[in-house]
Amino acid sequence: MSGKRSPQAWPSANRSQWEAPTFGTAARFRVGATALLFAVAAAGNLALMASVLGRRGGRQRPASRLRPLMVSLASADLMMTFVVMPLDAAWNVTVQWYGGDALCKLLSFLKLLAMYASASALVVIGLDRYGAIVRPLRALSARRRNRRMLALAWGLSLLLAAPQLFVFGAVEAGEVGVAFTQCATHATFSVRWQETFYNMFHFSTLYLLPLLVMSCCYGRIMLHIHNTHLRNKGQLRRSGSDGISKARMKTLKMTLVIVLSFVVCWTPYYLLGVWYWFQPDVVHFTPEYVHHGLFLFGNLNTCCDPLIYGFYTPSFRVDVAACCRRGRRKPPTADDDFGLPVARLRKDKERQGRPRSPRGDRDGTGPGVPPTTPSTHACDDMLEL
């Protein structure tokens, strides 16, 4: 007797509303766009992880408050990239579900886990920025507090995504006698309101609650900056950031843009979902490409995070440029001496014979002047906050 579980039967009330999906033009566009988003998201988030966790100049980068938070956000994006995107593309190509009951449950669980982890990481980042700007005297315990909040965020994400393992499953759809299997929830809920309640619960905890917390954090930050500006308005000596360091202001802008990208990318998708949960007939008079397009728009968020991080972090761009240069580096030639080109050896000899000023060499690399690399500037890498 085979140990493979046979698909459950779809309730007869849902069979009457069922129409067999097809691999049409909109679905083919979704598969192609998903492949493109996969390439961009994978390259961007892997580069972000390598830049944040890697070494520079053979030395480990100094600890910072924001690094673990960005690693957590990139981890959630990579989970969405390498698990959800490929399986979603394959599912659209095959139309029906061939992965079995266990894989259906696992995919549904990992997809919701990645979405919860991404949203909770943004909440922790917002709380951290609130503490850094509004409560700067508590900076000594910030790293320990961030580690605890991240552990709590991932624990809650696992807990809230766990019901997917019991709700989703492989079910037989369509007319009796037609072999068509789909990964859905229709075999779990006996009445419509139960499924609506389940979806609204996740909508509230996955979108509304994080958005409320982030809005409170950044609203309070903006109010604090405004009040600081008013207090310092009459002073003659005032910093360009009105009492807020440039590095903190730069980090604040970056995290605020990341949150805005989350809102912009996922709001249309959730609004259509809420409309469908309360008005199921909407699926019949909205074009198919709208459903596919809004899902792709939500996946676009996984590509935005590393791009925004790179735009606001010069050291990230330096790391990517250095990696590209290493990839294009030419192999040593016969003119090389122990791996060093002759031109470089001549330049080093000329430097040795050149008199040095008390402040160092004229190119700014002597003992009197530190190397002008991105890591030497206080405001260059915001992750040092």
Coordinates of C-alpha atoms in Angstrom, one line a residue:
M1 CA 0.0 0.0 0.0
S2 CA 1.5 3.3 -1.0
G3 CA 2.3 5.9 1.7
K4 CA 1.5 8.8 -0.5
R5 CA -1.5 10.7 0.7
S6 CA -4.3 11.1 -1.9
P7 CA -5.7 14.6 -2.4
Q8 CA -8.8 15.7 -0.5
A9 CA -12.0 16.3 -2.3
W10 CA -13.1 19.9 -2.9
P11 CA -16.5 20.6 -1.3
S12 CA -19.4 20.5 -3.7
A13 CA -20.3 24.1 -2.9
N14 CA -17.0 25.2 -4.3
R15 CA -17.0 22.9 -7.3
S16 CA -19.9 24.7 -8.9
Q17 CA -17.8 28.0 -8.9
W18 CA -14.7 26.3 -10.2
E19 CA -13.1 27.1 -13.6
A20 CA -10.0 25.4 -14.9
P21 CA -7.1 27.8 -15.1
T22 CA -5.0 27.9 -18.2
F23 CA -1.4 28.9 -19.0
G24 CA -2.4 32.0 -20.9
T25 CA -0.7 35.2 -21.9
A26 CA -1.0 36.8 -18.5
A27 CA 0.5 33.6 -16.8
R28 CA 3.4 33.5 -19.3
F29 CA 4.1 37.2 -18.6
R30 CA 4.1 36.4 -14.9
V31 CA 6.6 33.6 -15.3
G32 CA 9.0 35.8 -17.4
A33 CA 8.7 38.7 -15.0
T34 CA 9.2 36.4 -12.0
A35 CA 12.4 35.1 -13.6
L36 CA 13.7 38.6 -14.0
L37 CA 12.8 39.6 -10.4
F38 CA 14.5 36.4 -9.2
A39 CA 17.8 37.4 -10.9
V40 CA 17.7 41.0 -9.6
A41 CA 16.6 40.0 -6.0
A42 CA 19.1 37.1 -5.7
A43 CA 22.1 39.2 -6.9
G44 CA 21.1 42.3 -4.8
N45 CA 20.4 40.5 -1.6
L46 CA 23.4 38.2 -1.8
A47 CA 25.6 41.2 -2.4
L48 CA 24.0 43.0 0.5
M49 CA 24.7 40.0 2.8
A50 CA 28.3 39.7 1.6
S51 CA 28.9 43.4 2.1
V52 CA 27.4 43.5 5.6
L53 CA 28.9 40.3 6.9
G54 CA 32.2 40.4 4.9
R55 CA 35.6 41.8 5.7
R56 CA 37.3 44.8 4.3
G57 CA 41.1 45.0 4.1
G58 CA 41.4 41.6 5.8
R59 CA 39.8 43.0 9.0
Q60 CA 36.4 42.2 10.4
R61 CA 34.0 45.2 10.1
P62 CA 33.2 46.8 13.5
A63 CA 30.0 45.9 15.2
S64 CA 27.0 48.1 14.5
R65 CA 23.4 48.3 15.5
L66 CA 21.9 48.2 12.0
R67 CA 23.9 45.3 10.6
P68 CA 21.9 42.4 12.2
L69 CA 18.7 44.2 11.2
M70 CA 19.7 44.4 7.6
V71 CA 20.9 40.8 7.7
S72 CA 17.5 39.7 9.0
L73 CA 15.7 41.7 6.3
A74 CA 17.9 40.3 3.6
S75 CA 17.4 36.7 4.9
A76 CA 13.6 37.1 4.6
D77 CA 14.0 38.5 1.1
L78 CA 16.3 35.6 0.1
M79 CA 13.8 33.1 1.5
M80 CA 11.2 34.7 -0.7
T81 CA 13.6 34.8 -3.7
F82 CA 14.9 31.2 -3.6
V83 CA 11.8 29.4 -2.3
V84 CA 8.6 31.2 -3.3
M85 CA 9.6 32.7 -6.7
P86 CA 10.8 29.5 -8.4
L87 CA 7.9 27.4 -7.1
D88 CA 5.4 30.1 -8.1
A89 CA 6.8 30.2 -11.6
A90 CA 6.8 26.4 -11.9
W91 CA 3.2 26.3 -10.6
N92 CA 2.0 28.8 -13.2
V93 CA 3.6 26.7 -16.0
T94 CA 2.1 23.4 -14.8
V95 CA -1.2 25.1 -14.0
Q96 CA -2.3 22.4 -11.6
W97 CA -0.3 21.3 -8.5
Y98 CA 2.0 18.3 -9.0
G99 CA 4.1 18.8 -5.8
G100 CA 2.0 16.7 -3.5
D101 CA 0.4 17.5 -0.2
A102 CA 3.6 17.9 1.9
L103 CA 5.2 20.4 -0.6
C104 CA 2.0 22.3 -0.8
K105 CA 2.0 22.8 2.9
L106 CA 5.7 23.6 3.1
L107 CA 5.5 26.2 0.3
S108 CA 2.5 28.0 1.9
F109 CA 4.3 28.0 5.2
L110 CA 7.6 29.4 3.9
K111 CA 5.9 32.0 1.8
L112 CA 4.0 33.4 4.8
L113 CA 7.1 33.0 7.0
A114 CA 9.1 35.1 4.6
M115 CA 6.4 37.8 4.5
Y116 CA 6.1 37.9 8.3
A117 CA 9.9 38.0 8.8
S118 CA 10.3 40.9 6.3
A119 CA 7.5 42.9 7.9
S120 CA 8.7 42.2 11.5
A121 CA 12.3 43.2 10.5
L122 CA 11.0 46.5 9.3
V123 CA 9.2 47.0 12.6
V124 CA 12.4 46.3 14.5
I125 CA 14.3 48.7 12.3
G126 CA 11.7 51.4 13.0
L127 CA 12.0 50.8 16.7
D128 CA 15.8 50.9 16.5
R129 CA 15.7 54.3 14.6
Y130 CA 13.2 55.6 17.2
G131 CA 15.7 54.7 20.0
A132 CA 18.7 56.1 18.2
I133 CA 17.2 59.5 17.5
V134 CA 14.6 60.0 20.3
R135 CA 16.3 58.1 23.1
P136 CA 20.0 58.3 22.2
L137 CA 21.1 57.9 25.8
R138 CA 20.0 54.3 25.7
A139 CA 22.5 53.4 22.9
L140 CA 24.6 51.3 25.2
S141 CA 22.0 48.6 25.5
A142 CA 20.7 49.0 21.9
R143 CA 22.5 46.0 20.4
R144 CA 21.3 43.6 23.1
R145 CA 17.8 45.0 22.8
N146 CA 17.9 44.6 19.0
R147 CA 19.0 41.0 19.3
R148 CA 16.1 40.2 21.6
M149 CA 13.6 42.0 19.3
L150 CA 14.9 40.0 16.3
A151 CA 14.6 36.7 18.2
L152 CA 11.1 37.7 19.2
A153 CA 10.2 38.7 15.6
W154 CA 11.4 35.5 14.1
G155 CA 9.7 33.5 16.8
L156 CA 6.4 35.2 16.2
S157 CA 6.8 34.8 12.4
L158 CA 7.2 31.1 12.9
L159 CA 4.2 30.9 15.2
L160 CA 1.9 33.0 13.0
A161 CA 2.9 31.1 9.8
A162 CA 2.5 27.6 11.4
P163 CA -1.3 27.4 10.7
Q164 CA -0.5 27.2 7.0
L165 CA 0.8 23.7 7.6
F166 CA -2.7 22.6 8.6
V167 CA -4.9 24.9 6.5
F168 CA -3.4 24.3 3.0
G169 CA -3.3 21.0 1.2
A170 CA -3.6 19.3 -2.2
V171 CA -7.3 19.1 -3.1
E172 CA -9.1 17.7 -6.1
A173 CA -11.0 20.4 -8.0
G174 CA -13.5 20.6 -10.9
E175 CA -16.0 18.1 -12.1
V176 CA -16.3 14.6 -10.6
G177 CA -14.1 12.3 -12.6
V178 CA -11.8 15.1 -13.8
A179 CA -8.2 14.6 -12.6
F180 CA -7.2 18.1 -11.5
T181 CA -5.3 18.8 -8.3
Q182 CA -4.7 22.2 -6.7
C183 CA -2.9 23.5 -3.6
A184 CA -5.7 25.4 -1.8
T185 CA -7.5 25.9 1.5
H186 CA -11.0 24.9 0.2
A187 CA -10.9 21.5 1.9
T188 CA -10.3 23.0 5.3
F189 CA -13.1 25.6 5.8
S190 CA -16.6 24.4 5.7
V191 CA -18.2 27.9 5.3
R192 CA -17.0 31.0 3.6
W193 CA -16.8 33.3 6.7
Q194 CA -14.2 31.0 8.3
E195 CA -11.8 31.5 5.4
T196 CA -12.5 35.2 5.4
F197 CA -11.8 35.5 9.1
Y198 CA -8.5 33.5 8.7
N199 CA -7.4 35.8 5.8
M200 CA -8.3 39.0 7.7
F201 CA -6.4 37.9 10.7
H202 CA -3.2 37.5 8.6
F203 CA -3.9 40.8 6.8
S204 CA -4.1 42.5 10.2
T205 CA -1.0 41.0 11.7
L206 CA 1.0 41.0 8.5
Y207 CA 0.2 44.5 7.2
L208 CA -2.0 46.7 9.4
L209 CA -0.3 46.1 12.7
P210 CA 3.3 46.6 11.4
L211 CA 2.2 49.6 9.4
L212 CA 0.7 51.1 12.6
V213 CA 3.8 50.5 14.6
M214 CA 6.1 51.9 11.9
S215 CA 3.9 55.0 11.4
C216 CA 4.0 55.7 15.2
C217 CA 7.8 55.3 15.3
Y218 CA 8.6 57.5 12.3
G219 CA 5.8 60.0 13.2
R220 CA 7.4 60.4 16.6
I221 CA 10.8 60.7 15.0
M222 CA 9.6 63.5 12.7
L223 CA 8.0 65.3 15.6
H224 CA 11.2 65.1 17.6
I225 CA 13.2 66.5 14.7
H226 CA 10.7 69.3 14.3
N227 CA 10.9 70.2 18.0
T228 CA 14.7 70.1 18.0
H229 CA 14.7 72.4 15.0
L230 CA 12.4 74.9 16.9
R231 CA 14.6 74.8 20.0
N232 CA 17.8 75.4 18.0
K233 CA 16.3 78.0 15.6
G234 CA 17.6 81.0 17.6
Q235 CA 21.0 79.6 18.3
L236 CA 24.0 81.0 16.3
R237 CA 26.0 77.8 16.4
R238 CA 23.9 74.9 15.1
S239 CA 24.7 71.8 13.2
G240 CA 23.4 71.3 9.7
S241 CA 21.1 68.6 11.0
D242 CA 19.5 70.6 13.8
G243 CA 21.0 68.5 16.6
I244 CA 20.8 65.2 14.7
S245 CA 24.0 63.8 13.3
K246 CA 24.3 63.6 9.5
A247 CA 24.9 59.8 9.8
R248 CA 21.7 59.3 11.8
M249 CA 19.7 61.5 9.4
K250 CA 21.1 59.5 6.4
T251 CA 20.2 56.2 8.0
L252 CA 16.7 57.6 8.9
K253 CA 16.1 58.5 5.2
M254 CA 17.2 55.0 4.1
T255 CA 15.0 53.1 6.5
L256 CA 12.0 55.4 5.8
V257 CA 12.4 54.8 2.0
I258 CA 12.5 51.0 2.7
V259 CA 9.3 51.2 4.7
L260 CA 7.6 53.3 1.9
S261 CA 8.6 50.7 -0.7
F262 CA 7.0 48.0 1.5
V263 CA 3.8 50.1 1.6
V264 CA 3.8 50.9 -2.1
C265 CA 4.5 47.4 -3.3
W266 CA 2.1 45.5 -1.0
T267 CA -0.8 47.8 -0.6
P268 CA -2.5 47.2 -4.0
Y269 CA -2.1 43.4 -3.5
Y270 CA -3.7 43.4 -0.1
L271 CA -6.5 45.8 -1.1
L272 CA -7.5 43.4 -4.0
G273 CA -7.3 40.5 -1.5
V274 CA -9.7 42.2 0.9
W275 CA -12.0 43.0 -1.9
Y276 CA -12.0 39.4 -3.0
W277 CA -12.5 38.0 0.5
F278 CA -15.7 40.0 0.9
Q279 CA -16.8 40.1 -2.7
P280 CA -15.8 36.8 -4.3
D281 CA -17.4 37.8 -7.6
V282 CA -14.7 40.4 -8.2
V283 CA -12.6 37.6 -9.8
H284 CA -15.0 37.3 -12.6
F285 CA -14.9 41.0 -13.8
T286 CA -11.3 41.9 -13.1
P287 CA -8.8 41.0 -15.9
E288 CA -6.5 38.1 -15.2
Y289 CA -3.4 40.2 -15.8
V290 CA -4.4 42.5 -12.8
H291 CA -4.1 39.6 -10.4
H292 CA -0.8 38.5 -11.8
G293 CA 0.5 42.0 -12.0
L294 CA -0.3 42.9 -8.4
F295 CA 1.4 39.7 -7.1
L296 CA 4.5 40.6 -9.1
F297 CA 4.3 44.1 -7.7
G298 CA 4.5 42.6 -4.2
N299 CA 7.5 40.5 -5.2
L300 CA 9.2 43.7 -6.4
N301 CA 9.7 44.6 -2.8
T302 CA 12.4 42.0 -2.4
C303 CA 14.4 43.8 -5.2
C304 CA 13.9 47.3 -3.7
D305 CA 15.6 46.7 -0.3
P306 CA 19.1 46.0 -1.6
L307 CA 18.8 48.8 -4.2
I308 CA 17.8 51.3 -1.6
Y309 CA 20.5 50.1 0.8
G310 CA 23.1 50.5 -2.0
F311 CA 21.9 54.0 -2.9
Y312 CA 22.3 55.3 0.7
T313 CA 25.5 53.2 1.6
P314 CA 28.6 54.2 -0.3
S315 CA 30.6 51.3 1.2
F316 CA 28.1 48.9 -0.4
R317 CA 28.8 50.4 -3.8
V318 CA 32.5 50.2 -3.1
D319 CA 32.3 46.5 -2.3
V320 CA 30.3 45.7 -5.4
A321 CA 32.7 47.7 -7.6
A322 CA 35.7 45.9 -6.0
C323 CA 34.0 42.5 -6.6
C324 CA 33.4 43.5 -10.3
R325 CA 37.1 44.6 -10.6
R326 CA 38.3 41.3 -9.2
G327 CA 36.1 39.5 -11.8
R328 CA 37.7 41.4 -14.6
R329 CA 41.2 41.2 -13.3
K330 CA 43.7 40.0 -16.0
P331 CA 46.0 37.0 -15.2
P332 CA 49.7 37.7 -14.5
T333 CA 51.9 38.1 -17.5
A334 CA 55.6 37.4 -18.1
D335 CA 56.5 41.0 -17.2
D336 CA 55.2 40.5 -13.6
D337 CA 57.6 40.1 -10.8
F338 CA 56.3 37.8 -8.1
G339 CA 52.7 38.7 -9.0
L340 CA 53.3 42.5 -9.1
P341 CA 53.4 44.4 -12.4
V342 CA 56.6 46.1 -13.4
A343 CA 54.9 49.5 -13.6
R344 CA 53.8 49.2 -10.0
L345 CA 57.3 48.2 -8.9
R346 CA 58.7 51.3 -10.7
K347 CA 56.1 53.5 -9.0
D348 CA 57.0 52.1 -5.6
K349 CA 60.7 52.7 -6.2
E350 CA 60.0 56.3 -7.2
R351 CA 58.0 56.8 -4.0
Q352 CA 60.9 55.4 -2.0
G353 CA 63.2 58.0 -3.5
R354 CA 60.8 60.9 -3.0
P355 CA 61.3 63.1 0.1
R356 CA 58.3 63.0 2.4
S357 CA 56.7 66.0 4.0
P358 CA 55.8 66.0 7.7
R359 CA 52.2 65.4 6.7
G360 CA 53.0 62.4 4.5
D361 CA 53.2 61.7 0.8
R362 CA 51.7 64.1 -1.7
D363 CA 49.1 61.4 -2.7
G364 CA 47.7 61.4 0.8
T365 CA 48.9 57.8 1.7
G366 CA 51.8 58.5 4.0
P367 CA 52.0 58.1 7.7
G368 CA 50.7 61.5 8.4
V369 CA 47.4 61.1 6.5
P370 CA 45.0 58.1 6.9
P371 CA 44.0 56.3 3.7
T372 CA 40.9 58.0 2.1
T373 CA 38.9 54.8 1.9
P374 CA 35.1 54.9 2.5
S375 CA 35.5 53.2 5.9
T376 CA 37.5 56.2 7.3
H377 CA 34.7 58.6 6.9
A378 CA 32.3 58.8 9.9
C379 CA 29.2 59.4 7.7
D380 CA 30.1 57.1 4.9
D381 CA 28.7 53.9 6.4
M382 CA 25.5 54.5 8.3
L383 CA 25.8 51.0 9.8
E384 CA 28.3 52.3 12.3
L385 CA 25.4 53.8 14.3

